[in-house]
Amino acid sequence: MHLFNASSLFNEDGIKELISIAGDPDKLRNRIIEAKKMLLKAYNFQAYHVPEDFTAASYIIATNHLTDSDAPLIMSYYYEIMHPNKDTYPELFVFAKEDCFNGVSIPKELKPILEFEKVFAVDRKSTGGSFAAIKTAEKWFTESDKSKHFLIFPQGTIYDINKDRIEDIERGAFWLAKLLGIPVLPAFIEQAVEGAWNRLVFGKPISIPKDCRDFDPYKKIWLERVIGAQNELVAITGLPAREAVLDDEHQIRKRFKPI
């Protein structure tokens, strides 16, 4: 078994293929669907405590962040449960670090895939850049009456949630929840390991009042519910969550300007 690396989704030939079909929406869609099915099968991905109104309500899905695989796995799971009713199911929009778009984390040539999948960049080091991402999300949310989900990592970086403090958590997810009037849905995702059972557990939603000026109490609730979801894995499946194994780069918490 080995830890998943998002860059292993496509080898060199696969990347060339994607670049060649980037201008053909149908071919690109089919190739992405193949990749999502491959991920779910290879990583035995399962989700628990999915809200009963998940297919109808709007949510800000706010999960912990352990590897670059977190978003691809959640997006793949989302496709699996969504595609039978794609015309009525909420759309998913994903907040991603700016490095995904400038060639640092993902080859620049694959940027069309991110745009196709409704992934948009957040400049974590800039208050203005973070605010721009929030306004983009608001624009998409108000474009139609259809329900929408947003995937956000409030930690702002890869790190062990059990070591985080309230002041470490970014306020973007809570600010967006207040702005749009939709709940934050806490979730714990296990660090992905190929060939193992990989699990996601949802916690109880958190509503942010429209007149909220201090997000710290809600950050605290979010932390408690994510860690609580992690601890529930034993009761749900009989197996505790795997202990996080982070590389040297993420042993020390990165800090960015808060929004």
PDB file of C-alpha atoms in Angstrom, residues 15 26 29 34 41 68 136 173 189 197 212 225 236 250:
ATOM      1  CA  ILE A  15      -1.269  14.066 -19.732  1.00  0.00           C
ATOM      2  CA  ASP A  26     -17.349  15.500 -24.756  1.00  0.00           C
ATOM      3  CA  ARG A  29     -15.819  14.767 -19.907  1.00  0.00           C
ATOM      4  CA  GLU A  34     -13.040   7.299 -16.377  1.00  0.00           C
ATOM      5  CA  LYS A  41     -12.289   1.608  -7.265  1.00  0.00           C
ATOM      6  CA  ASP A  68      -3.628  16.406  -2.581  1.00  0.00           C
ATOM      7  CA  THR A 136     -16.855  34.542  -7.459  1.00  0.00           C
ATOM      8  CA  ALA A 173     -15.901  28.955   4.708  1.00  0.00           C
ATOM      9  CA  ILE A 189     -11.639  12.551   5.293  1.00  0.00           C
ATOM     10  CA  TRP A 197     -10.504   1.319   2.879  1.00  0.00           C
ATOM     11  CA  CYS A 212     -22.239  37.187  12.877  1.00  0.00           C
ATOM     12  CA  ARG A 225     -17.326  18.177  14.779  1.00  0.00           C
ATOM     13  CA  ILE A 236     -19.442   3.054  12.209  1.00  0.00           C
ATOM     14  CA  HIS A 250       3.721  19.520   6.082  1.00  0.00           C
TER      15      HIS A 250
END
